CSV table of C-alpha atoms and ligand atoms in Angstrom, one decimal:
chain,number,residue,atom,x,y,z
A,1,UNK,CA,113.7,114.1,100.6
A,2,UNK,CA,111.7,116.0,101.2
A,3,UNK,CA,108.2,115.3,102.0
A,4,UNK,CA,106.4,116.2,98.3
A,5,UNK,CA,109.6,114.3,96.8
A,6,UNK,CA,109.0,111.5,99.5
A,7,UNK,CA,104.7,111.7,98.2
A,8,UNK,CA,105.2,111.7,95.0
A,9,UNK,CA,107.7,109.1,94.5
A,10,UNK,CA,105.8,106.5,97.3
A,11,UNK,CA,102.9,107.5,94.7
A,12,UNK,CA,105.0,106.5,91.5
A,13,UNK,CA,104.8,102.4,90.0
A,14,UNK,CA,108.4,102.0,91.7
A,15,UNK,CA,106.4,103.8,95.5
A,16,UNK,CA,103.8,101.5,94.7
A,17,UNK,CA,105.9,98.1,93.7
A,18,UNK,CA,108.4,98.8,97.3
A,19,UNK,CA,107.2,102.1,99.0
A,20,UNK,CA,108.8,101.2,101.9
A,21,UNK,CA,111.9,103.0,101.7
A,22,UNK,CA,109.7,106.0,100.5
A,23,UNK,CA,108.4,104.6,105.5
A,24,UNK,CA,111.6,104.8,106.1
A,25,UNK,CA,112.5,108.5,104.5
A,26,UNK,CA,109.7,109.7,106.0
A,27,UNK,CA,110.2,107.9,109.8
A,28,UNK,CA,113.4,110.5,109.3
A,29,UNK,CA,111.8,113.9,108.9
A,30,UNK,CA,109.7,112.6,111.8
A,31,UNK,CA,105.9,111.3,112.9
A,32,UNK,CA,103.6,113.9,111.2
A,33,UNK,CA,104.6,116.4,108.0
A,34,UNK,CA,102.5,119.1,106.8
A,35,UNK,CA,102.3,119.6,102.7
A,36,UNK,CA,102.3,122.9,101.9
A,37,UNK,CA,101.9,122.8,98.1
A,38,UNK,CA,99.1,120.3,97.8
A,39,UNK,CA,96.1,120.4,94.9
A,40,UNK,CA,93.8,122.4,95.1
A,41,UNK,CA,90.6,120.8,96.3
A,42,UNK,CA,92.4,118.3,98.2
A,43,UNK,CA,91.9,118.2,102.0
A,44,UNK,CA,94.6,116.8,103.1
A,45,UNK,CA,96.8,119.3,104.8
A,46,UNK,CA,99.5,116.4,106.6
A,47,UNK,CA,100.9,113.1,106.4
A,48,UNK,CA,101.8,111.0,109.3
A,49,UNK,CA,104.2,107.6,109.2
A,50,UNK,CA,104.5,107.5,113.0
A,51,UNK,CA,103.0,105.1,115.2
A,52,UNK,CA,102.9,106.7,118.2
A,53,UNK,CA,100.9,110.0,116.7
A,54,UNK,CA,99.0,107.7,114.4
A,55,UNK,CA,97.7,105.1,116.8
A,56,UNK,CA,96.9,108.9,119.9
A,57,UNK,CA,94.5,110.4,116.8
A,58,UNK,CA,92.7,106.5,115.4
A,59,UNK,CA,91.9,106.7,119.2
A,60,UNK,CA,90.4,110.3,119.3
A,61,UNK,CA,86.7,109.6,118.6
A,62,UNK,CA,86.6,112.9,118.0
A,63,UNK,CA,88.8,113.3,114.5
A,64,UNK,CA,86.3,111.7,112.1
A,65,UNK,CA,85.9,110.4,108.6
A,66,UNK,CA,84.6,112.8,106.8
A,67,UNK,CA,83.6,112.4,102.8
A,68,UNK,CA,84.9,113.6,99.5
A,69,UNK,CA,83.2,116.8,98.8
A,70,UNK,CA,81.1,117.3,96.0
A,71,UNK,CA,80.4,113.4,95.1
A,72,UNK,CA,77.0,113.1,97.5
A,73,UNK,CA,75.5,111.8,94.6
A,74,UNK,CA,77.5,109.0,93.1
A,75,UNK,CA,75.6,105.7,93.9
A,76,UNK,CA,79.2,104.7,95.8
A,77,UNK,CA,79.6,107.6,98.2
A,78,UNK,CA,75.9,106.8,98.5
A,79,UNK,CA,76.1,103.2,99.7
A,80,UNK,CA,79.8,104.5,101.2
A,81,UNK,CA,78.2,106.8,103.9
A,82,UNK,CA,75.6,104.4,105.0
A,83,UNK,CA,77.5,102.0,105.8
A,84,UNK,CA,79.4,102.1,109.4
A,85,UNK,CA,82.9,101.9,107.1
A,86,UNK,CA,82.4,105.9,106.6
A,87,UNK,CA,80.4,107.5,108.5
A,88,UNK,CA,79.9,109.1,112.2
A,89,UNK,CA,78.7,108.5,115.5
A,90,UNK,CA,75.9,108.2,116.6
A,91,UNK,CA,75.2,106.3,113.3
A,92,UNK,CA,78.2,104.6,113.0
A,93,UNK,CA,77.5,103.6,116.8
A,94,UNK,CA,74.0,101.9,115.3
A,95,UNK,CA,75.1,100.0,113.3
A,96,UNK,CA,78.6,98.7,114.4
A,97,UNK,CA,76.1,97.3,117.3
A,98,UNK,CA,73.7,95.3,115.2
A,99,UNK,CA,77.1,93.9,113.3
A,100,UNK,CA,79.9,93.2,115.9
A,101,UNK,CA,76.2,90.9,117.9
A,102,UNK,CA,77.2,88.7,114.4
A,103,UNK,CA,80.8,88.5,115.2
A,104,UNK,CA,80.4,86.9,118.3
A,105,UNK,CA,82.9,83.8,119.8
A,106,UNK,CA,79.9,81.3,119.0
A,107,UNK,CA,79.9,82.8,115.2
A,108,UNK,CA,83.8,82.4,115.1
A,109,UNK,CA,83.3,78.9,117.1
A,110,UNK,CA,81.3,77.3,113.7
A,111,UNK,CA,83.7,78.9,111.9
A,112,UNK,CA,86.4,77.1,112.8
A,113,UNK,CA,85.0,74.0,111.0
A,114,UNK,CA,84.5,75.5,107.7
A,115,UNK,CA,88.1,77.4,107.6
A,116,UNK,CA,89.8,73.8,108.3
A,117,UNK,CA,86.7,72.0,105.7
A,118,UNK,CA,87.7,74.5,102.8
A,119,UNK,CA,91.2,75.2,103.6
A,120,UNK,CA,92.0,70.7,103.7
A,121,UNK,CA,90.1,71.2,100.0
A,122,UNK,CA,92.1,74.0,98.6
A,123,UNK,CA,94.9,71.5,99.4
A,124,UNK,CA,93.7,68.3,97.5
A,125,UNK,CA,93.1,70.8,95.1
A,126,UNK,CA,96.6,72.2,94.6
A,127,UNK,CA,98.4,68.4,95.2
A,128,UNK,CA,96.8,67.3,92.1
A,129,UNK,CA,97.4,70.6,90.4
A,130,UNK,CA,100.6,70.6,91.6
A,131,UNK,CA,101.4,67.5,91.3
A,132,UNK,CA,104.9,65.9,89.3
A,133,UNK,CA,105.9,69.3,89.5
A,134,UNK,CA,103.5,71.4,87.7
A,135,UNK,CA,103.5,75.7,88.7
A,136,UNK,CA,99.9,76.8,90.4
A,137,UNK,CA,99.6,79.8,90.8
A,138,UNK,CA,99.0,80.5,94.8
A,139,UNK,CA,96.4,83.4,94.7
A,140,UNK,CA,94.0,81.8,92.7
A,141,UNK,CA,94.2,78.1,94.0
A,142,UNK,CA,95.2,79.4,98.5
A,143,UNK,CA,94.9,83.3,99.6
A,144,UNK,CA,92.2,84.1,97.1
A,145,UNK,CA,89.1,81.3,97.7
A,146,UNK,CA,89.5,80.6,101.0
A,147,UNK,CA,88.6,84.5,102.6
A,148,UNK,CA,86.4,84.0,99.9
A,149,UNK,CA,84.9,81.0,100.4
A,150,UNK,CA,84.6,81.0,104.2
A,151,UNK,CA,83.3,85.2,104.6
A,152,UNK,CA,80.6,83.5,102.0
A,153,UNK,CA,79.5,81.3,103.5
A,154,UNK,CA,79.3,83.2,106.3
A,155,UNK,CA,77.0,85.9,105.2
A,156,UNK,CA,75.1,83.4,102.7
A,157,UNK,CA,75.8,84.4,98.7
A,158,UNK,CA,75.6,81.4,96.3
A,159,UNK,CA,80.0,80.6,95.9
A,160,UNK,CA,78.5,80.9,92.0
A,161,UNK,CA,78.2,83.9,91.8
A,162,UNK,CA,81.8,84.6,93.2
A,163,UNK,CA,83.1,85.0,89.9
A,164,UNK,CA,80.4,88.3,89.4
A,165,UNK,CA,80.9,89.8,92.8
A,166,UNK,CA,85.2,89.9,92.3
A,167,UNK,CA,84.9,92.3,89.8
A,168,UNK,CA,82.5,95.0,91.1
A,169,UNK,CA,84.6,94.3,94.3
A,170,UNK,CA,87.4,95.1,91.9
A,171,UNK,CA,86.0,97.7,90.6
A,172,UNK,CA,84.9,99.8,93.9
A,173,UNK,CA,88.8,99.4,95.2
A,174,UNK,CA,89.9,101.0,92.6
A,175,UNK,CA,88.3,103.4,93.4
A,176,UNK,CA,89.5,103.5,96.7
A,177,UNK,CA,93.2,104.1,96.2
A,178,UNK,CA,94.9,107.2,95.8
A,179,UNK,CA,94.9,108.4,92.7
A,180,UNK,CA,91.4,106.6,92.2
A,181,UNK,CA,88.9,109.1,92.2
A,182,UNK,CA,88.6,109.5,88.5
A,183,UNK,CA,86.2,109.5,86.6
A,184,UNK,CA,86.2,105.8,84.3
A,185,UNK,CA,86.8,104.1,88.1
A,186,UNK,CA,83.7,106.4,89.8
A,187,UNK,CA,81.6,105.6,86.7
A,188,UNK,CA,82.3,101.8,87.6
A,189,UNK,CA,81.8,101.6,90.8
A,190,UNK,CA,78.4,103.5,90.4
A,191,UNK,CA,78.3,100.1,88.3
A,192,UNK,CA,79.6,98.0,91.0
A,193,UNK,CA,77.7,99.8,93.6
A,194,UNK,CA,74.6,99.8,91.5
A,195,UNK,CA,74.3,96.1,90.5
A,196,UNK,CA,75.6,94.9,94.5
A,197,UNK,CA,71.8,97.0,96.3
A,198,UNK,CA,70.7,94.8,93.6
A,199,UNK,CA,71.6,91.8,94.1
A,200,UNK,CA,71.3,92.3,97.6
A,201,UNK,CA,67.7,93.4,96.6
A,202,UNK,CA,66.9,89.5,95.5
A,203,UNK,CA,69.0,87.7,98.1
A,204,UNK,CA,67.6,89.5,100.3
A,205,UNK,CA,64.1,88.6,99.2
A,206,UNK,CA,65.3,85.6,98.6
A,207,UNK,CA,65.7,84.8,102.2
A,208,UNK,CA,63.0,86.1,103.5
A,209,UNK,CA,61.2,83.8,101.4
A,210,UNK,CA,64.0,81.0,102.4
A,211,UNK,CA,65.3,81.1,105.4
A,212,UNK,CA,69.1,79.7,106.2
A,213,UNK,CA,71.3,79.9,109.3
A,214,UNK,CA,73.8,82.6,107.4
A,215,UNK,CA,74.1,85.9,108.6
A,216,UNK,CA,71.6,87.9,105.7
A,217,UNK,CA,68.6,85.3,106.9
A,218,UNK,CA,69.2,86.0,110.3
A,219,UNK,CA,69.1,90.0,110.1
A,220,UNK,CA,66.3,90.4,108.0
A,221,UNK,CA,64.5,88.2,109.9
A,222,UNK,CA,65.4,90.4,112.6
A,223,UNK,CA,65.1,93.0,110.1
A,224,UNK,CA,61.2,91.9,109.9
A,225,UNK,CA,60.6,91.7,113.7
A,226,UNK,CA,61.9,95.2,114.8
A,227,UNK,CA,64.5,93.8,116.4
A,228,UNK,CA,67.3,95.6,114.1
A,229,UNK,CA,67.6,99.9,114.0
A,230,UNK,CA,69.1,99.6,110.4
A,231,UNK,CA,66.6,100.3,107.1
A,232,UNK,CA,66.1,98.0,104.9
A,233,UNK,CA,69.2,99.8,102.4
A,234,UNK,CA,71.3,100.6,105.6
A,235,UNK,CA,71.6,96.9,106.0
A,236,UNK,CA,72.2,97.0,102.2
A,237,UNK,CA,75.4,99.4,102.0
A,238,UNK,CA,76.5,97.2,105.3
A,239,UNK,CA,76.1,94.1,103.6
A,240,UNK,CA,78.1,95.2,100.6
A,241,UNK,CA,81.3,96.8,102.7
A,242,UNK,CA,81.6,94.3,104.8
A,243,UNK,CA,82.1,91.8,102.0
A,244,UNK,CA,84.3,94.5,99.9
A,245,UNK,CA,86.4,94.8,103.5
A,246,UNK,CA,86.6,91.1,103.7
A,247,UNK,CA,87.5,90.2,101.1
A,248,UNK,CA,91.3,90.9,98.9
A,249,UNK,CA,92.9,92.4,102.7
A,250,UNK,CA,92.7,88.6,104.1
A,251,UNK,CA,93.4,87.1,100.3
A,252,UNK,CA,96.9,90.0,100.8
A,253,UNK,CA,97.3,88.4,104.4
A,254,UNK,CA,98.3,85.0,102.9
A,255,UNK,CA,99.3,85.7,99.7
A,256,UNK,CA,102.0,88.4,101.0
A,257,UNK,CA,102.5,86.7,103.6
A,258,UNK,CA,104.5,83.6,101.9
A,259,UNK,CA,107.5,85.1,100.4
A,260,UNK,CA,108.0,86.4,103.4
A,261,UNK,CA,107.3,83.1,105.5
A,262,UNK,CA,109.2,80.8,102.8
A,263,UNK,CA,112.2,83.3,103.6
A,264,UNK,CA,112.5,82.1,107.5
A,265,UNK,CA,112.9,77.4,107.1
A,266,UNK,CA,113.4,77.5,109.5
A,267,UNK,CA,109.8,78.4,111.2
A,268,UNK,CA,108.0,77.1,108.1
A,269,UNK,CA,109.0,74.0,109.4
A,270,UNK,CA,108.8,74.7,113.3
A,271,UNK,CA,104.8,76.0,112.6
A,272,UNK,CA,102.6,73.0,112.3
A,273,UNK,CA,101.8,72.7,116.1
A,274,UNK,CA,103.4,75.0,117.1
A,275,UNK,CA,99.4,77.2,117.8
A,276,UNK,CA,101.9,80.4,119.6
A,277,UNK,CA,104.1,80.7,116.5
A,278,UNK,CA,101.1,81.1,114.3
A,279,UNK,CA,99.6,83.7,115.6
A,280,UNK,CA,102.8,85.6,116.0
A,281,UNK,CA,103.4,84.7,111.9
A,282,UNK,CA,99.9,85.8,111.2
A,283,UNK,CA,99.6,89.4,113.2
A,284,UNK,CA,104.5,89.9,112.7
A,285,UNK,CA,103.3,89.6,109.0
A,286,UNK,CA,100.8,91.7,108.9
A,287,UNK,CA,102.5,94.4,110.8
A,288,UNK,CA,105.5,93.2,107.9
A,289,UNK,CA,102.3,93.8,104.8
A,290,UNK,CA,100.2,95.8,105.8
A,291,UNK,CA,97.5,94.5,102.7
A,292,UNK,CA,96.0,98.7,103.7
A,293,UNK,CA,98.5,101.3,103.9
A,294,UNK,CA,96.2,103.9,104.4
A,295,UNK,CA,93.8,105.7,106.1
A,296,UNK,CA,91.9,109.7,107.0
A,297,UNK,CA,90.7,111.5,109.3
A,298,UNK,CA,89.2,114.8,109.7
A,299,UNK,CA,90.5,117.9,112.7
A,300,UNK,CA,88.1,118.3,115.0
A,301,UNK,CA,89.3,121.4,115.7
A,302,UNK,CA,92.7,124.0,115.1
A,303,UNK,CA,95.3,121.3,116.7
A,304,UNK,CA,98.5,121.6,116.1
A,305,UNK,CA,101.1,118.2,116.7
A,306,UNK,CA,104.7,118.1,116.6
A,307,UNK,CA,104.8,121.1,115.2
A,308,UNK,CA,102.7,120.9,112.3
A,309,UNK,CA,99.1,123.3,112.3
A,310,UNK,CA,95.8,121.2,111.3
A,311,UNK,CA,93.1,123.8,111.0
A,312,UNK,CA,89.6,122.7,111.5
A,313,UNK,CA,87.9,120.0,109.0
A,314,UNK,CA,91.4,119.5,107.5
A,315,UNK,CA,93.1,115.7,107.3
A,316,UNK,CA,95.6,113.7,107.8
A,317,UNK,CA,96.8,111.1,105.3
A,318,UNK,CA,97.4,108.3,107.9
A,319,UNK,CA,100.1,105.4,107.1
A,320,UNK,CA,99.5,102.5,109.2
A,321,UNK,CA,102.0,100.7,107.0
A,322,UNK,CA,104.7,103.1,107.8
A,323,UNK,CA,103.7,102.7,111.2
A,324,UNK,CA,103.5,99.5,111.2
A,325,UNK,CA,107.8,100.1,110.3
A,326,UNK,CA,108.4,102.6,112.6
A,327,UNK,CA,111.2,102.1,114.4
A,328,UNK,CA,110.6,103.8,117.1
A,329,UNK,CA,108.1,101.1,117.6
A,330,UNK,CA,109.5,97.9,116.3
A,331,UNK,CA,112.7,97.9,116.3
A,332,UNK,CA,114.6,97.0,113.7
A,333,UNK,CA,111.6,97.3,111.9
A,334,UNK,CA,113.1,95.2,108.6
A,335,UNK,CA,113.0,92.2,110.3
A,336,UNK,CA,110.8,89.1,109.8
A,337,UNK,CA,110.5,88.1,114.2
A,338,UNK,CA,107.2,86.5,114.7
A,339,UNK,CA,108.3,86.8,119.1
A,340,UNK,CA,109.2,89.5,119.0
A,341,UNK,CA,106.1,90.7,121.3
A,342,UNK,CA,105.6,94.9,121.3
A,343,UNK,CA,102.4,96.7,120.9
A,344,UNK,CA,99.5,95.5,118.6
A,345,UNK,CA,100.4,96.9,114.7
A,346,UNK,CA,98.0,99.3,112.8
A,347,UNK,CA,97.0,96.2,110.3
A,348,UNK,CA,93.7,96.1,111.4
A,349,UNK,CA,93.6,100.0,112.6
A,350,UNK,CA,92.5,101.2,116.3
A,351,UNK,CA,89.6,103.2,118.1
A,352,UNK,CA,85.6,103.6,117.0
A,353,UNK,CA,86.6,101.6,113.3
A,354,UNK,CA,89.2,99.0,114.2
A,355,UNK,CA,88.1,96.6,111.7
A,356,UNK,CA,85.0,94.0,113.4
A,357,UNK,CA,87.0,91.0,111.2
A,358,UNK,CA,90.4,90.7,112.4
A,359,UNK,CA,89.2,87.5,114.5
A,360,UNK,CA,87.5,86.0,111.0
A,361,UNK,CA,91.2,86.9,109.8
A,362,UNK,CA,93.7,85.6,112.9
A,363,UNK,CA,91.6,82.5,112.4
A,364,UNK,CA,91.5,81.6,108.6
A,365,UNK,CA,95.7,82.3,109.0
A,366,UNK,CA,95.7,80.1,112.5
A,367,UNK,CA,94.3,77.2,110.8
A,368,UNK,CA,94.8,77.4,106.9
A,369,UNK,CA,98.7,78.3,107.6
A,370,UNK,CA,100.0,75.3,109.2
A,371,UNK,CA,98.1,73.1,107.5
A,372,UNK,CA,99.6,74.5,104.2
A,373,UNK,CA,102.7,74.5,105.5
A,374,UNK,CA,101.5,70.4,106.7
A,375,UNK,CA,100.9,69.5,103.1
A,376,UNK,CA,102.9,71.3,101.1
A,377,UNK,CA,106.3,71.7,103.7
A,378,UNK,CA,108.9,72.1,99.8
A,379,UNK,CA,106.2,74.9,98.9
A,380,UNK,CA,108.8,77.3,96.4
A,381,UNK,CA,108.2,80.8,95.1
A,382,UNK,CA,109.3,80.2,91.1
A,383,UNK,CA,108.8,83.3,89.8
A,384,UNK,CA,109.0,87.1,90.9
A,385,UNK,CA,104.9,87.9,92.6
A,386,UNK,CA,102.4,90.5,91.0
A,387,UNK,CA,101.4,93.2,93.3
A,388,UNK,CA,98.5,94.6,92.7
A,389,UNK,CA,99.8,98.3,91.3
A,390,UNK,CA,97.3,99.5,94.6
A,391,UNK,CA,98.5,101.1,97.9
A,392,UNK,CA,95.8,101.5,99.5
A,393,UNK,CA,95.3,97.8,99.1
A,394,UNK,CA,99.1,96.5,98.3
A,395,UNK,CA,99.1,92.8,97.5
A,396,UNK,CA,100.6,90.3,95.9
A,397,UNK,CA,98.2,89.3,92.5
A,398,UNK,CA,99.8,86.8,91.0
A,399,UNK,CA,102.5,83.9,92.2
A,400,UNK,CA,103.8,81.0,90.6
A,401,UNK,CA,104.5,78.3,93.6
A,402,UNK,CA,105.7,75.2,92.9
A,403,UNK,CA,104.4,72.6,96.0
A,404,UNK,CA,107.1,70.5,96.0
A,405,UNK,CA,104.9,67.0,95.2
B,501,LIG,C1,93.8,90.3,107.4
B,501,LIG,C2,92.8,91.3,107.0
B,501,LIG,C3,91.9,92.2,107.2
B,501,LIG,C4,93.1,93.6,107.2
B,501,LIG,C5,94.3,94.0,107.2
B,501,LIG,C6,91.5,95.0,107.6
B,501,LIG,C7,91.9,95.9,107.9
B,501,LIG,C8,90.6,96.8,108.8
B,501,LIG,C9,91.1,98.1,108.6
B,501,LIG,C10,92.5,99.0,108.7
B,501,LIG,C11,89.8,98.5,109.1
B,501,LIG,C12,89.7,100.0,109.7
B,501,LIG,C13,89.6,101.0,108.9
B,501,LIG,C14,89.1,102.6,109.2
B,501,LIG,O1,89.6,103.0,110.5
B,501,LIG,O2,89.1,103.7,108.5
B,501,LIG,C15,89.6,98.0,108.9
B,501,LIG,C16,87.9,97.6,109.1
B,501,LIG,C17,86.5,96.9,108.7
B,501,LIG,N1,86.5,96.0,108.8
B,501,LIG,FE1,88.5,95.0,108.2
B,501,LIG,N2,90.4,93.8,108.3
B,501,LIG,C18,90.5,92.9,107.2
B,501,LIG,C19,89.7,92.0,107.0
B,501,LIG,C20,88.6,92.2,107.8
B,501,LIG,C21,87.1,91.1,108.0
B,501,LIG,C22,87.5,89.3,107.0
B,501,LIG,C23,86.4,91.3,107.8
B,501,LIG,C24,84.8,90.7,107.6
B,501,LIG,C25,84.2,89.8,108.2
B,501,LIG,C26,85.9,93.3,108.4
B,501,LIG,C27,85.5,94.2,108.3
B,501,LIG,C28,85.7,95.1,108.1
B,501,LIG,C29,85.2,96.1,108.8
B,501,LIG,C30,83.4,96.5,108.4
B,501,LIG,C31,85.0,97.0,108.9
B,501,LIG,C32,84.8,98.5,109.4
B,501,LIG,C33,84.4,99.3,111.2
B,501,LIG,C34,84.0,99.8,111.4
B,501,LIG,O3,84.1,100.7,111.1
B,501,LIG,O4,83.7,100.2,112.4
B,501,LIG,N3,88.1,93.0,108.2
B,501,LIG,N4,89.5,96.6,108.7
């Protein structure tokens, strides 16, 4: 298969449902390939799935994030381009430093009882709703509420606002997908960005009047005291991106992980009480079923990578989910092995933009999964799971289960 056929297969419904055979075919073609017949306005000139080349490019601070040309006046792009995830140093360094201070080991420690409380409440609800063999939706009842409620409490968003908020997150995420940049999706993403900006302006005003213990209160106090090198509008952009980034990713860590884990009953049985095994499972789930499938970076100068020329300012499409199954780095890459060790997967990226919340998601997995299996050792998936249909954020959106209770 040549690389263009392979990419169109990957973007098809079949590829979005199961991209892994396409990634395996890509590895056979090499770590990086040129895209000879790319569309007229595309700035992507190569696609890479090799672990080593992606690890090297992502760690290189000169490879940079480029926003799509001609979209500068769109609300969604203005929000993205004033947030750490989408920009380059020195602004990236300045903004990331503000938020890095909020993800301290102490704050993580404070999150533990919140995660345990939220998880146990969800498990109680599942026990009740699933009594007598009734089917539940694992995503609606476990995978979604845990990260949503934990992060909402951390940031300081009222729980009652979450359904409204989630709709806006979905509109933005649709736009982020490979084929997502249609005028309709752009319009919805712009609406979402404008509404979320208004929402945060009100929330910030409220916390000024009535400060709490949450992230927003702390940041607003620091902002007003001159202790934070951010404007209020930049604070809003970063809050939008932070909550978006924390959300569906962690939902998919749980939902994509369940079928993998249940296929290994001996692992599931051993999880409660074995913290090392649990950590291994969380990392192996993220390696095999990464919620984020691709990133992109632009070349700082003309260069040649493994014989593939990439001109200055052209992008490499970086298939990190393919790199996580690179047989050169992960022998038997399709085998679930929570004790495999080896290099870290690229599920959280690497380098300058390495995920700021990786420790939060890992902690949620470490605390919630053993509780789930201790409570419901006979948990079973009863129907074929339904995937999101997005390749950027790929994961299970609906999955019927019975608790065995
Ligand atoms: C399993 C869950 C998660 C996955 C798979 C994930 C994945 C990623 C990836 C791949 C990146 C790198 C983006 C790039 O290089 O362009 C990233 C960045 C980021 N993530 Fe996560 N993430 C997860 C959870 C979280 C959580 C819980 C938070 C917040 C608490 C968060 C906040 C961020 C932020 C703020 C960035 C941007 C950092 C920067 O640009 O410097 N993520 N994440």
